[in-house]
Coordinates of C-alpha atoms in Angstrom, one line a residue:
X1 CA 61.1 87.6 54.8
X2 CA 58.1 85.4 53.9
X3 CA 55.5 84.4 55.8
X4 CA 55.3 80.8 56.7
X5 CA 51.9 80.9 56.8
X6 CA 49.4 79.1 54.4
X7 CA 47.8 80.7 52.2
X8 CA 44.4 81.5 53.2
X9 CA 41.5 81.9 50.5
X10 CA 40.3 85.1 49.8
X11 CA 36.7 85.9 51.7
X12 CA 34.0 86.6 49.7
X13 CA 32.7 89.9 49.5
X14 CA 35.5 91.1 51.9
X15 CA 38.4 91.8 49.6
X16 CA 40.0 94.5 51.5
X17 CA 39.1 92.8 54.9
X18 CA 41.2 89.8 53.7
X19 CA 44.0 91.2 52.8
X20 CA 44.2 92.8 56.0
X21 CA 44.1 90.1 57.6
X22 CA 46.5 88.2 56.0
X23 CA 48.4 91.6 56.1
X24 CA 48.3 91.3 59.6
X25 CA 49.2 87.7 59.9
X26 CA 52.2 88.5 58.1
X27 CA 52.8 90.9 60.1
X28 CA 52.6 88.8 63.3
X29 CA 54.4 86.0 61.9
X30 CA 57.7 88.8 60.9
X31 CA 57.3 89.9 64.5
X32 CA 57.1 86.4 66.2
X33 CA 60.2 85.4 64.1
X34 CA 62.1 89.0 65.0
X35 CA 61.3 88.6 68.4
X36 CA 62.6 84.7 68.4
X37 CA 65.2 85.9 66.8
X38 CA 66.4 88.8 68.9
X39 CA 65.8 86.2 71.9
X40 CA 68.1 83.6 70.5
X41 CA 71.1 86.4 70.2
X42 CA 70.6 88.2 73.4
X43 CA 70.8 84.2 74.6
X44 CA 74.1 84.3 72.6
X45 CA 74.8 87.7 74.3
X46 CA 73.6 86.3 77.6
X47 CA 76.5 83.3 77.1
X48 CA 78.9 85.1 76.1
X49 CA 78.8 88.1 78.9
X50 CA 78.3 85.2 81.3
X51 CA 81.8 83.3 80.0
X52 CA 83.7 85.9 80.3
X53 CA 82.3 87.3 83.3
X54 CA 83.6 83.3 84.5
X55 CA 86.9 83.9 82.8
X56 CA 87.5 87.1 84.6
X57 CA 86.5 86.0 88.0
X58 CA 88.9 83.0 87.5
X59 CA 91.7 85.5 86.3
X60 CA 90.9 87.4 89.9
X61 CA 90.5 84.9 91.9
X62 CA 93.7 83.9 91.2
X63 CA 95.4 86.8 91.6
X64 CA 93.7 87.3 94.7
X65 CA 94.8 83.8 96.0
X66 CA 98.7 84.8 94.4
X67 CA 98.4 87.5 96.8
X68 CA 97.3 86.3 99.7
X69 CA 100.1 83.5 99.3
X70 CA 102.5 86.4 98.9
X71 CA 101.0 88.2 102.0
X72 CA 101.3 84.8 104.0
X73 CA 105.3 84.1 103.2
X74 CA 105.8 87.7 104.7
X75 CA 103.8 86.8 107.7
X76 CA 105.6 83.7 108.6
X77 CA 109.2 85.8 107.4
X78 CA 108.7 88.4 109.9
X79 CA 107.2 85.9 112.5
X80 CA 110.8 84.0 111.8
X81 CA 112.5 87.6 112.0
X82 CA 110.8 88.1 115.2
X83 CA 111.5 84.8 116.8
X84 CA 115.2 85.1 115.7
X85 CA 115.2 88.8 117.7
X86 CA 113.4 87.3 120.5
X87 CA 116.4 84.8 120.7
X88 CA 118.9 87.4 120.2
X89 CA 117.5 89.6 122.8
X90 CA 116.8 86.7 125.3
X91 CA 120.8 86.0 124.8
X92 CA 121.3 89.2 125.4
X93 CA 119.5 89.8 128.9
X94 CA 121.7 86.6 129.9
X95 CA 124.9 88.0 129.1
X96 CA 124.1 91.1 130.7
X97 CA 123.0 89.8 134.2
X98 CA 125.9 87.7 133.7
X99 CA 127.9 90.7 132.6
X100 CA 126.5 92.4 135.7
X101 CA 127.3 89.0 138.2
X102 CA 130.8 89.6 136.7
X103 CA 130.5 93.5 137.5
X104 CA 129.3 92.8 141.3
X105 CA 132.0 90.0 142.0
X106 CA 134.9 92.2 141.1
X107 CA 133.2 95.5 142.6
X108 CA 133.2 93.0 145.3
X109 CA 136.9 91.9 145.6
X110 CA 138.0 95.7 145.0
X111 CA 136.4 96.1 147.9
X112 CA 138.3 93.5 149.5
X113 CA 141.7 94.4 148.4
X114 CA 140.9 98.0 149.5
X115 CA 140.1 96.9 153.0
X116 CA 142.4 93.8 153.2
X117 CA 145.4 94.6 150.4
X118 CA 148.6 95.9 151.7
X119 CA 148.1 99.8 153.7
X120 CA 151.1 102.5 154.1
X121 CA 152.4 102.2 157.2
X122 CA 154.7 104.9 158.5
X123 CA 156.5 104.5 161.8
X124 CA 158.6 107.2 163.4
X125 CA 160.8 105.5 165.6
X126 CA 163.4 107.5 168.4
X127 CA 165.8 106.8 170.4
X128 CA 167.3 103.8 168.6
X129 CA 170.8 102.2 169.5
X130 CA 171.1 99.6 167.0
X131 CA 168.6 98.0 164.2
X132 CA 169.5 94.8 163.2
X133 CA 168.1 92.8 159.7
X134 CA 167.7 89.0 160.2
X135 CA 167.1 87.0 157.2
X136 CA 165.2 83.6 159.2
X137 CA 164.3 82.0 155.4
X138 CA 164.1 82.7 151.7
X139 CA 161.5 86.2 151.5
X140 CA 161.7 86.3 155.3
X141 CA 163.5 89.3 156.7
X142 CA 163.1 90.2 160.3
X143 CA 164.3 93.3 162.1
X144 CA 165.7 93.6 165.8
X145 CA 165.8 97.0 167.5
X146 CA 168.0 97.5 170.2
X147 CA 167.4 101.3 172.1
X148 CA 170.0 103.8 173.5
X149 CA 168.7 104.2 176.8
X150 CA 166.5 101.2 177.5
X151 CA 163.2 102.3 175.9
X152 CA 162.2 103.2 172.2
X153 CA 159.8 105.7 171.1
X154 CA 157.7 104.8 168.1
X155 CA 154.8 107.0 166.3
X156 CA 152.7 104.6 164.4
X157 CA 150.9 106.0 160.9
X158 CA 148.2 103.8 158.4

């Protein structure tokens, strides 16, 4: 490159000196316009690094906000899964206490008909004459005894 620089008149008498410093001028003036230049494309650099640096953090953050949606619609599934199984297992402790109501009432009336239904009776019955069966109504039989010497003997089993 060439210096942008006037031209400066030579000294007089100091030929060499001059040149030197005219030397060094040029010298100066390369550097200053190397240096200016180097600034201007680590600038560029500097842009360029800082736009894409953008471009990527965009690109994440997105993901990172697809994600998090994603983790959020599994949340609120499995809090809808749960609240269906709390459901379900609410039903289900009412159906078993009802279940166990049902249990108690007929443990009850087994109960019942054990000590209330119809028992074996046995009778041993001696010294009979006569046995007579009456029929009084429809399902109602009736029996008359009638001893052989005045007096029966009966032997009563439940």
């Amino acid at each position: 490159m060439t210096s942008t620089l006037p031209p400066t008149a030579p000294p007089s008498g100091n030929a060499p000196r001059a040149d030197a410093t005219a030397q060094t001028r040029e010298t100066a003036s390369l550097f200053k316009h190397c240096v200016s230049t180097m600034a201007e494309m680590l600038e560029g650099s500097r842009m360029e690094i800082l736009e894409t640096t953008e471009s990527e953090l965009a690109l994440t953050n997105d993901a990172i906000r697809e994600e998090t949606n994603n983790i959020y619609a599994e949340l609120n599934a499995l809090r809808t899964m749960s609240e269906e199984q709390d459901t379900l297992r609410q039903q289900l402790v009412r159906e078993m206490a009802e279940l166990r109501e049902e249990l108690r009432v007929i443990g009850e009336e087994q109960e019942m008909l054990r000590v209330h239904g119809p028992t074996e009776i046995k009778m041993d019955l001696g010294n009979l004459g006569m046995v007579e069966v009456l029929t009084t109504t429809p399902g109602d039989k009736r029996v008359r005894m009638h001893p052989l010497d005045g007096t029966i003997h009966a032997n009563i089993t439940m």
